[in-house]
XYZ file of N, CA and C in Angstrom:
342
model
N 52.011 -22.832 77.468
C 52.669 -23.720 76.660
C 51.337 -24.321 75.336
N 50.434 -24.510 75.726
C 49.342 -25.111 74.860
C 49.026 -24.168 73.976
N 49.130 -22.719 74.438
C 48.652 -21.747 73.624
C 49.670 -21.606 72.439
N 50.894 -21.848 72.809
C 51.987 -21.562 72.092
C 51.837 -22.680 70.834
N 51.490 -23.649 71.220
C 51.405 -25.037 70.329
C 50.149 -24.533 69.238
N 48.965 -24.222 69.739
C 47.965 -23.830 68.899
C 48.320 -22.784 67.935
N 49.232 -21.809 68.141
C 49.723 -20.861 67.269
C 50.679 -21.382 66.220
N 51.867 -21.869 66.923
C 53.047 -22.347 65.921
C 52.601 -23.481 65.042
N 51.831 -24.354 65.472
C 51.787 -25.589 64.527
C 51.082 -25.101 63.272
N 49.880 -24.236 63.259
C 49.320 -23.819 61.946
C 50.189 -22.919 61.274
N 50.921 -22.020 61.951
C 51.803 -21.226 61.119
C 52.940 -21.886 60.430
N 53.525 -22.894 61.376
C 54.491 -23.915 60.674
C 54.011 -24.727 59.510
N 52.600 -25.296 59.536
C 52.011 -25.997 58.439
C 51.713 -25.065 57.416
N 51.494 -23.948 57.534
C 51.251 -23.078 56.436
C 52.450 -22.902 55.581
N 53.762 -22.702 56.389
C 54.979 -22.381 55.607
C 55.373 -23.416 54.746
N 55.032 -24.731 55.338
C 55.442 -25.947 54.701
C 54.580 -26.366 53.583
N 53.359 -26.186 53.641
C 52.390 -26.295 52.665
C 52.442 -25.285 51.483
N 53.159 -24.165 51.688
C 53.130 -23.245 50.692
C 54.180 -23.693 49.427
N 54.937 -24.708 49.558
C 55.717 -25.276 48.489
C 55.020 -26.326 47.879
N 53.684 -26.238 47.266
C 52.833 -27.287 46.733
C 53.573 -27.852 45.170
N 53.794 -29.006 45.016
C 54.128 -29.597 43.746
C 53.385 -29.039 42.668
N 54.019 -28.794 41.380
C 53.295 -28.667 40.183
C 54.073 -29.729 39.078
N 53.212 -29.782 38.124
C 53.551 -30.690 37.046
C 54.226 -29.787 35.962
N 55.480 -30.381 35.624
C 56.226 -29.640 34.619
C 55.425 -29.677 33.322
N 55.341 -28.669 32.427
C 54.472 -28.782 31.252
C 55.079 -29.757 30.082
N 56.516 -29.725 30.073
C 57.003 -30.454 29.071
C 57.419 -32.038 29.257
N 57.382 -32.187 30.580
C 57.792 -33.697 30.952
C 56.580 -34.222 31.782
N 55.856 -33.522 32.343
C 54.453 -33.990 33.125
C 55.141 -34.430 34.594
N 56.328 -34.325 34.780
C 56.825 -34.441 36.154
C 56.460 -33.660 37.161
N 56.348 -34.009 38.309
C 56.228 -33.085 39.491
C 57.617 -32.359 39.912
N 57.130 -31.091 40.130
C 58.511 -30.372 40.519
C 57.880 -29.260 41.553
N 58.739 -28.838 42.458
C 58.237 -28.027 43.279
C 58.719 -26.461 42.889
N 57.751 -25.651 42.892
C 58.067 -24.306 42.576
C 59.073 -23.536 43.585
N 59.779 -22.463 43.059
C 60.368 -21.672 44.082
C 59.570 -20.916 44.914
N 59.861 -20.413 46.217
C 58.851 -19.767 47.025
C 58.662 -18.391 46.363
N 59.815 -18.142 45.821
C 59.851 -16.443 45.112
C 58.754 -16.593 44.021
N 58.440 -17.750 43.578
C 57.496 -17.416 42.338
C 55.859 -17.486 42.916
N 55.775 -17.859 44.179
C 54.286 -17.846 44.931
C 54.100 -16.549 45.385
N 52.740 -16.070 45.199
C 52.514 -14.751 45.453
C 51.038 -15.001 46.211
N 50.935 -14.693 47.553
C 49.865 -14.635 47.807
C 49.314 -13.152 48.329
N 48.550 -12.564 47.366
C 48.058 -11.035 47.405
C 46.746 -10.916 47.841
N 46.070 -11.770 47.808
C 44.424 -11.592 48.464
C 43.937 -12.938 48.749
N 42.486 -12.844 49.088
C 42.038 -14.051 49.294
C 42.225 -14.574 50.942
N 41.498 -15.752 51.040
C 41.918 -16.246 52.392
C 43.405 -16.292 52.785
N 44.199 -17.051 52.059
C 45.658 -17.196 52.307
C 46.327 -15.846 52.439
N 46.052 -15.012 51.556
C 46.653 -13.885 51.735
C 46.362 -13.085 52.834
N 45.155 -13.004 53.352
C 44.770 -12.449 54.563
C 45.431 -13.060 55.759
N 45.459 -14.477 55.753
C 46.179 -15.152 56.990
C 47.648 -14.897 56.852
N 48.293 -14.795 55.465
C 49.660 -14.385 55.739
C 49.809 -13.145 56.219
N 49.042 -12.024 55.971
C 49.154 -10.711 56.530
C 48.945 -10.537 58.080
N 48.106 -11.497 58.357
C 47.801 -11.621 60.097
C 48.965 -12.378 60.433
N 49.620 -13.187 60.013
C 50.874 -13.869 60.597
C 51.898 -12.895 60.470
N 52.129 -12.140 59.552
C 53.304 -11.038 59.595
C 53.134 -9.843 60.669
N 51.779 -9.592 60.605
C 51.470 -8.303 61.496
C 51.281 -8.598 62.904
N 50.605 -9.761 63.274
C 50.341 -10.062 64.708
C 50.843 -11.445 65.418
N 50.721 -12.490 64.494
C 50.990 -13.844 65.313
C 52.456 -13.880 65.559
N 53.448 -13.387 64.682
C 54.897 -13.621 65.027
C 55.114 -12.885 66.460
N 54.768 -11.736 66.430
C 54.977 -10.915 67.438
C 54.250 -11.695 68.882
N 53.204 -11.935 68.628
C 52.602 -12.768 69.704
C 53.399 -14.096 70.315
N 53.905 -14.663 69.261
C 54.616 -16.006 69.452
C 55.926 -15.692 70.032
N 56.524 -14.609 69.972
C 57.809 -14.222 70.345
C 57.314 -13.665 71.847
N 56.349 -12.890 72.366
C 55.899 -12.655 73.407
C 55.656 -13.696 74.676
N 54.918 -14.735 73.687
C 54.683 -15.881 74.786
C 55.777 -16.931 74.874
N 56.805 -16.944 74.071
C 57.925 -17.795 74.360
C 58.763 -16.875 75.391
N 58.657 -15.368 75.644
C 59.402 -14.605 76.591
C 58.704 -15.055 77.767
N 57.316 -15.061 77.976
C 56.634 -15.249 79.137
C 56.921 -16.555 79.498
N 56.874 -17.713 78.856
C 57.066 -19.024 79.265
C 58.722 -19.340 79.705
N 59.494 -18.233 79.554
C 61.075 -18.491 79.900
C 61.826 -19.344 78.634
N 61.040 -19.554 77.565
C 61.709 -20.418 76.616
C 63.061 -19.707 75.887
N 63.161 -18.377 75.884
C 64.133 -17.727 75.350
C 65.380 -17.688 76.475
N 64.861 -17.524 77.460
C 65.861 -17.297 78.521
C 66.524 -18.605 78.871
N 65.843 -19.686 78.453
C 66.753 -21.260 78.631
C 67.982 -20.982 77.701
N 67.838 -20.394 76.519
C 69.179 -20.458 75.937
C 70.291 -19.623 76.572
N 69.936 -18.760 77.405
C 71.160 -17.956 78.175
C 71.478 -18.753 79.264
N 70.701 -19.627 79.809
C 71.025 -20.405 80.994
C 72.083 -21.664 80.413
N 71.438 -22.189 79.141
C 72.506 -23.287 78.560
C 73.512 -22.649 78.252
N 73.919 -21.495 78.037
C 75.099 -20.815 77.535
C 76.055 -20.342 78.490
N 75.472 -20.652 79.731
C 75.962 -20.234 80.864
C 75.898 -18.640 81.266
N 75.350 -17.963 80.548
C 75.233 -16.436 80.752
C 74.307 -15.998 82.072
N 73.398 -16.793 82.287
C 72.323 -16.692 83.449
C 72.368 -17.933 84.201
N 72.131 -17.821 85.555
C 71.852 -18.940 86.322
C 70.423 -19.207 86.471
N 70.019 -20.439 86.744
C 68.647 -20.769 87.183
C 68.467 -22.338 86.480
N 67.159 -22.697 86.632
C 66.927 -24.185 86.257
C 66.090 -23.925 84.864
N 66.087 -24.748 84.180
C 65.398 -24.951 82.837
C 63.938 -24.810 83.030
N 63.480 -24.110 82.425
C 61.905 -23.827 82.314
C 61.258 -24.548 81.051
N 60.036 -25.215 81.616
C 59.158 -25.669 80.360
C 59.340 -27.081 80.350
N 58.758 -27.682 79.134
C 59.045 -28.945 78.763
C 60.419 -29.251 78.259
N 60.784 -30.609 78.478
C 62.081 -30.930 77.861
C 62.407 -30.429 76.713
N 61.472 -30.608 75.731
C 61.676 -30.125 74.386
C 61.286 -28.886 73.883
N 61.160 -27.808 74.889
C 60.517 -26.708 74.638
C 61.334 -26.025 73.824
N 62.678 -26.047 73.640
C 63.561 -25.226 72.795
C 63.174 -25.585 71.395
N 62.381 -26.554 71.021
C 61.854 -26.899 69.608
C 60.992 -25.553 69.233
N 60.415 -25.099 70.264
C 59.081 -24.048 69.777
C 59.907 -22.715 69.298
N 61.148 -22.533 70.081
C 62.045 -21.505 69.848
C 62.604 -21.600 68.355
N 63.208 -22.700 68.065
C 63.544 -22.985 66.787
C 62.591 -22.856 65.773
N 61.348 -23.460 65.924
C 60.459 -23.412 64.767
C 60.089 -21.793 64.596
N 60.084 -21.060 65.707
C 59.706 -19.454 65.575
C 60.893 -18.861 64.862
N 61.849 -19.253 65.140
C 63.240 -18.473 64.360
C 63.184 -18.927 62.871
N 62.801 -20.336 62.535
C 62.503 -20.745 61.276
C 61.503 -19.739 60.599
N 60.452 -19.451 60.986
C 59.415 -18.820 60.553
C 59.568 -17.401 60.549
N 60.419 -16.774 61.468
C 60.941 -15.444 61.178
C 61.962 -15.481 60.109
N 62.962 -16.241 60.031
C 63.621 -16.087 58.751
C 63.027 -16.261 57.245
N 62.084 -17.287 57.527
C 61.319 -17.561 56.283
C 60.599 -16.208 56.030
N 59.795 -15.553 56.811
C 59.159 -14.321 56.718
C 60.158 -13.011 56.308
N 61.092 -12.974 57.011
C 62.159 -11.874 56.691
C 62.742 -12.094 55.324
N 63.093 -13.264 54.631
C 63.632 -13.519 53.507
C 62.638 -12.895 52.345
N 61.338 -13.439 52.688
C 60.301 -12.919 51.578
C 60.225 -11.221 51.641
N 60.219 -10.955 52.846
C 60.189 -9.223 52.820
C 61.218 -8.699 52.175
N 62.318 -9.249 52.406
C 63.755 -8.683 52.091
C 63.991 -8.779 50.553
N 63.390 -9.924 49.992
C 63.426 -10.028 48.489
C 62.210 -9.622 47.801
N 61.373 -8.906 48.568
C 60.508 -8.075 47.950
C 59.121 -9.169 47.358
N 58.998 -10.275 47.956
C 58.219 -11.396 47.514
C 57.027 -10.988 48.200
N 55.778 -11.407 47.664
C 54.555 -10.968 48.177
C 53.917 -12.247 49.048
N 54.662 -13.376 49.160
C 53.922 -14.368 49.786
C 54.222 -14.167 51.156
């Protein structure tokens, strides 16, 4: 579980911080750019994003499966029997992973390079 935290927290932080505020040129007011306008094509952040897409996401999915976190949803729905596995708030990790997957999928399908 600790390994999952060490991976998901930085990844989740990266996704959140990618929407930095910018000043509007006419009004000097802060505004947040659309994610579709942000491109990470190289450098440190571009490389980290590539690693996240190519390896980290798949690693997180495998760790959630190994820890039984995904199976907990089948148990909660009554599809399988057994006790809840992991910490009481372990489903939070699966939700964060789903959010990361949807964010990355949206960027891939809309052909954004971030």
